[in-house]
Coordinates of C-alpha atoms in Angstrom, one line a residue:
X1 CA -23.3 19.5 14.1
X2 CA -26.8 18.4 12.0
X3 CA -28.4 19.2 15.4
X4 CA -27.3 22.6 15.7
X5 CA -28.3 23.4 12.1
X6 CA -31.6 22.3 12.9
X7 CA -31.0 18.4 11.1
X8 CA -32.7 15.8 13.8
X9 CA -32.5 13.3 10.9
X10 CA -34.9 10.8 9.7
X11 CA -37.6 9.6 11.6
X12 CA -37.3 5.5 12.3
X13 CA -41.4 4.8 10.8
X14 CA -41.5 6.6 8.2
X15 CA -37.7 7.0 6.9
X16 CA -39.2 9.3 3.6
X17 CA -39.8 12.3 5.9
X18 CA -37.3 14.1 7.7
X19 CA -38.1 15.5 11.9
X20 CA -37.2 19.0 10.7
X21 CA -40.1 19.2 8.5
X22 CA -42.7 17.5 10.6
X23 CA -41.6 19.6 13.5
X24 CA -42.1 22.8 11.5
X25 CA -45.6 21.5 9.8
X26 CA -47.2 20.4 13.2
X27 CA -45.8 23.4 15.4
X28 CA -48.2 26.1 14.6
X29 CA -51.1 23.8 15.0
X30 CA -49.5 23.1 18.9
X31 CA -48.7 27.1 18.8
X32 CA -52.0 28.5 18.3
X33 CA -53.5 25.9 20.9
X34 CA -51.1 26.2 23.5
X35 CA -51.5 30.3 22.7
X36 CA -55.1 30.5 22.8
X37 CA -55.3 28.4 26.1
X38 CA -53.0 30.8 27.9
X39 CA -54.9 34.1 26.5
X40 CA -58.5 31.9 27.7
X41 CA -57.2 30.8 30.9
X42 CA -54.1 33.2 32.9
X43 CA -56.0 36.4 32.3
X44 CA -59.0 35.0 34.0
X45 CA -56.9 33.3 36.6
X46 CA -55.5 36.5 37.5
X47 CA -58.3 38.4 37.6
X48 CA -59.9 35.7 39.9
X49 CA -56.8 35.5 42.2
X50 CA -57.4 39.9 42.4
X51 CA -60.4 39.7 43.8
X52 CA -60.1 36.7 46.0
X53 CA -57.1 38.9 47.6
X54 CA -59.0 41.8 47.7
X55 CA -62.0 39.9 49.5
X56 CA -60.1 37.8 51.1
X57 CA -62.0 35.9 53.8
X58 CA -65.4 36.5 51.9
X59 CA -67.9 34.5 50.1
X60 CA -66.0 35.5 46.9
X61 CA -62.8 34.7 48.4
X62 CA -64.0 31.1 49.6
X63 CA -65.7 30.8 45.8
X64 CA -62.7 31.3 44.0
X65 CA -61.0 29.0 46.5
X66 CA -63.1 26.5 45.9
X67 CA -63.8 26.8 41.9
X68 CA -60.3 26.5 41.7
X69 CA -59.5 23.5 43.4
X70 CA -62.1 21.5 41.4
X71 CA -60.6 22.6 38.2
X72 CA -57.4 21.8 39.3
X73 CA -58.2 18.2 40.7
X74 CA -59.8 17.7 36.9
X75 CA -57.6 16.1 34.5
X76 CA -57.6 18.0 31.4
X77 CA -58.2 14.6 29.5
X78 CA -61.5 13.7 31.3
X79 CA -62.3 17.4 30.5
X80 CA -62.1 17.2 27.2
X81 CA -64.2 13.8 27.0
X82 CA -66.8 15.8 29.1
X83 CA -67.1 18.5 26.8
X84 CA -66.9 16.4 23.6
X85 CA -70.1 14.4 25.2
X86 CA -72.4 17.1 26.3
X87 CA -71.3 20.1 23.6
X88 CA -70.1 18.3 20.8
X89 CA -72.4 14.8 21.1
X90 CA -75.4 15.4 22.7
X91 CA -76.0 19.2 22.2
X92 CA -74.3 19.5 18.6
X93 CA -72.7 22.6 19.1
X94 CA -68.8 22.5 18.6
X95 CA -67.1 19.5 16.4
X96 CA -66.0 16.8 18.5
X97 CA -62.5 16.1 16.2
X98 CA -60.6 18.2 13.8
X99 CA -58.6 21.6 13.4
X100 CA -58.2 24.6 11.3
X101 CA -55.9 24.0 8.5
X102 CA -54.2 25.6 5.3
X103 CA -55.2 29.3 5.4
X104 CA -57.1 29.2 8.5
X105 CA -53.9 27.2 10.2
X106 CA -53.2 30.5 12.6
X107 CA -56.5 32.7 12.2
X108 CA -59.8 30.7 11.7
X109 CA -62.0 27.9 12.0
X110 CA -62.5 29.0 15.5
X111 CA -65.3 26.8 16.3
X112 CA -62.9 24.2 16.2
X113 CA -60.4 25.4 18.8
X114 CA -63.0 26.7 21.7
X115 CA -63.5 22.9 23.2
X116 CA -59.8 22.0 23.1
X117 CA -59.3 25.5 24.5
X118 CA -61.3 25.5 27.0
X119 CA -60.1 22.0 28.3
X120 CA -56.4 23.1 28.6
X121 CA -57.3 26.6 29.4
X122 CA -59.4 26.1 33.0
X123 CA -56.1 24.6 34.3
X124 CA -54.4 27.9 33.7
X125 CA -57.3 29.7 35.6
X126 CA -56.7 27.5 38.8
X127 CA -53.0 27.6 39.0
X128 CA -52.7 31.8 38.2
X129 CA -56.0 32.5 40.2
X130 CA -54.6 30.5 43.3
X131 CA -50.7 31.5 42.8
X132 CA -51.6 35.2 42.8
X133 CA -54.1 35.4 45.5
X134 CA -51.1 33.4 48.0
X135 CA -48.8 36.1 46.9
X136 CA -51.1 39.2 47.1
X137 CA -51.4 38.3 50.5
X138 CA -48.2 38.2 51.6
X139 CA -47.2 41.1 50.3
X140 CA -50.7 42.9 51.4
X141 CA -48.9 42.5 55.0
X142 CA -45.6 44.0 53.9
X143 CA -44.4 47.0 56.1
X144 CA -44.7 49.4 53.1
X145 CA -48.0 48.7 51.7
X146 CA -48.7 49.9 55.5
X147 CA -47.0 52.7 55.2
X148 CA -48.7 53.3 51.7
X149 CA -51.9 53.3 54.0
X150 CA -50.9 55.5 56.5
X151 CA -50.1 57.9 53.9
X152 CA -53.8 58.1 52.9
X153 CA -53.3 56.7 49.6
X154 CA -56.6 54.7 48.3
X155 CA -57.1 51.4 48.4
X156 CA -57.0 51.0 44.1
X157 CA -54.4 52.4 44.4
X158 CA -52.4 50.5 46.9
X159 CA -53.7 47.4 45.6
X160 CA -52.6 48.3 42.1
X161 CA -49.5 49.9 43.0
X162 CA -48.1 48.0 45.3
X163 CA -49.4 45.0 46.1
X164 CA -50.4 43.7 42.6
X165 CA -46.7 45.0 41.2
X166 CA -44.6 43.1 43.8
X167 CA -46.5 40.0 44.0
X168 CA -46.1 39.6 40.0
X169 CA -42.7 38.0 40.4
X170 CA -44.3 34.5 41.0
X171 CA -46.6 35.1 38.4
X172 CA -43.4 36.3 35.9
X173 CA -41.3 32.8 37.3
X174 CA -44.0 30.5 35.9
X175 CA -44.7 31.9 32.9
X176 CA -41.8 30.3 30.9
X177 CA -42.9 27.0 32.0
X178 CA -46.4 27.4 30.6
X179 CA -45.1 29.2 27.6
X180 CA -42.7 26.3 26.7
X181 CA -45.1 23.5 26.8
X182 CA -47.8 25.2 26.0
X183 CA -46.7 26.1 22.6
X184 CA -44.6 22.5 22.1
X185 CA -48.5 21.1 22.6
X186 CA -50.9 19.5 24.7
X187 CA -50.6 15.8 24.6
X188 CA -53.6 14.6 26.0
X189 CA -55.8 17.3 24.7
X190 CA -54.2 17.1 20.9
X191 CA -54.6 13.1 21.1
X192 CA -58.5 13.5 22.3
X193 CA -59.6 16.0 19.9
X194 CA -57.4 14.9 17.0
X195 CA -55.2 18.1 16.4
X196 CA -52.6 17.7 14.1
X197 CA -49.7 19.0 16.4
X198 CA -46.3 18.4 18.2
X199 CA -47.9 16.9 20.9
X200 CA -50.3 13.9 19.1
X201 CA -47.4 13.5 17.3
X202 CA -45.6 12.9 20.5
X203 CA -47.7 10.0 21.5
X204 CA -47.4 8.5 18.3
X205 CA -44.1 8.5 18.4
X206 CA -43.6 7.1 21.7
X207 CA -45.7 4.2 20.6
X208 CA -43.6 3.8 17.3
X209 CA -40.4 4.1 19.8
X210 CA -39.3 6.4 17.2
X211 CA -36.4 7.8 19.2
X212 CA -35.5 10.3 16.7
X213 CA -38.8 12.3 16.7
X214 CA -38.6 11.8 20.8
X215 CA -34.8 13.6 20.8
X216 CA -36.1 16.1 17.8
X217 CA -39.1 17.6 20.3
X218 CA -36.9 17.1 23.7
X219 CA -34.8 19.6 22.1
X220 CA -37.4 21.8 20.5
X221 CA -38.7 22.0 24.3
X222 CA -35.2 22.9 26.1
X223 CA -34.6 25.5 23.7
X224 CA -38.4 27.2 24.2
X225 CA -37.4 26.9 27.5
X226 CA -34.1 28.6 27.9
X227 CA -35.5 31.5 25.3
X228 CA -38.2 32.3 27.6
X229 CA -36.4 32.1 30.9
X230 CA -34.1 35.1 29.1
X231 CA -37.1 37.0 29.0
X232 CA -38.0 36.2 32.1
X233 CA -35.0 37.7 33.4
X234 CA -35.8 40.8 31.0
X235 CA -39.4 40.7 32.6
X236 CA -37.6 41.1 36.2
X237 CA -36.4 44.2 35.9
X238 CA -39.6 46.3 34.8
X239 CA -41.6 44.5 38.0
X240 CA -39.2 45.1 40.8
X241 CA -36.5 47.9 39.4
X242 CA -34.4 47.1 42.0
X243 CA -33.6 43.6 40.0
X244 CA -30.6 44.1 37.8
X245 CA -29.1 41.7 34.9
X246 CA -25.7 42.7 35.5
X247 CA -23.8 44.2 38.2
X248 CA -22.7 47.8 36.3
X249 CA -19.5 48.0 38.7

């Protein structure tokens, strides 16, 4: 009953403060991480996987192939340490530790949030730039993008149209996945670069064995999860029309 009203209880280390509002004081910091990696790296990731589709068996094509391997065999926790050592240590550039808080909690303090971006962001460009590429050519041998060509329509077109459209669906399937833990937090990349979020608290809580704070977040993460899989389902039906929620007979 407590549960469904939002009440996870007390948390075991410090018995003063209650999950609820630790939860709701360290989400937006995990929110607007988790956010701003997606909008730094699935854009790029898509347009990457584009244009390795579109040239495929090119230099380009190979490049992107490539680029996105490395990022992908790259831990996002040894990334961070790299970019803390050359930007923030040796060059002096971006902060090493700390995040925008109080006013600036959701717009600000940028300088701040572009290392721990970037670090969970360049996964994002590797999985989207490689899952749409794999699916933009498989469709691209479709019988109707054919007969899209024999009907002399240009390439752009096709490519938009057609090929782009239907091989969105694997694109739409993962989205709730990355949405979900990307706005519960990043626990490697919080517990580097000291961001007071979900995550980092996460760790600490695992340490603690604070089981409480472990249920508290389990749940916070199955219930971003099944909110954005019903929007996924909503999402369905605008790429492929022929997708319907409910069977009208």
């Amino acid at each position: 009953y407590n549960m469904l009203h939002g009440q996870f209880g007390e948390s075991i280390s410090d018995p003063s403060v209650t999950i609820s509002s630790l939860i709701r004081d360290r989400l937006p910091a995990s929110a607007r991480l988790g956010i701003q990696q997606m909008l730094f790296g699935i854009p790029l990731g898509l347009l990457l996987g584009i244009l390795a589709a579109v040239y495929k068996n090119t230099w380009l094509d190979r490049t992107v192939t490539i680029v996105a391997l490395f990022l992908m065999s790259i831990p996002s926790l040894v990334l961070g340490l790299l970019l803390q050592s050359y930007f923030g240590g040796k060059l002096g550039w971006f902060p090493i530790i700390g995040w925008p808080s109080g006013d600036q909690t959701w717009w600000g303090g940028w300088i701040y949030t572009i290392l721990p971006t970037i670090a969970g962001g360049v996964t994002y460009i590797a999985i989207y730039a490689r899952l749409l590429k794999n699916s933009m050519v498989d469709v691209a041998s479709s019988e109707y993008v054919m007969t899209a060509r024999a009907k002399g329509l240009s390439e752009s077109q096709i490519v938009l149209h057609h090929i782009v459209r239907n091989a969105s669906i694997p694109i739409i399937t993962s989205l709730p996945v990355t949405l979900a833990f990307g706005i519960t937090g990043s626990i490697f990349i919080e517990s580097i670069f000291v961001i007071p979020g979900v995550g980092q608290y996460f760790v600490t809580a695992l340490n603690n064995r604070d089981v409480p704070i472990i249920m508290g977040e389990t749940v916070l993460l199955a219930i971003l999860y099944i909110v954005t899989m019903f929007i996924t389902d909503m999402l369905y039906t605008l790429a492929d029309p022929r997708i319907k929620l409910y069977d009208r007979a």
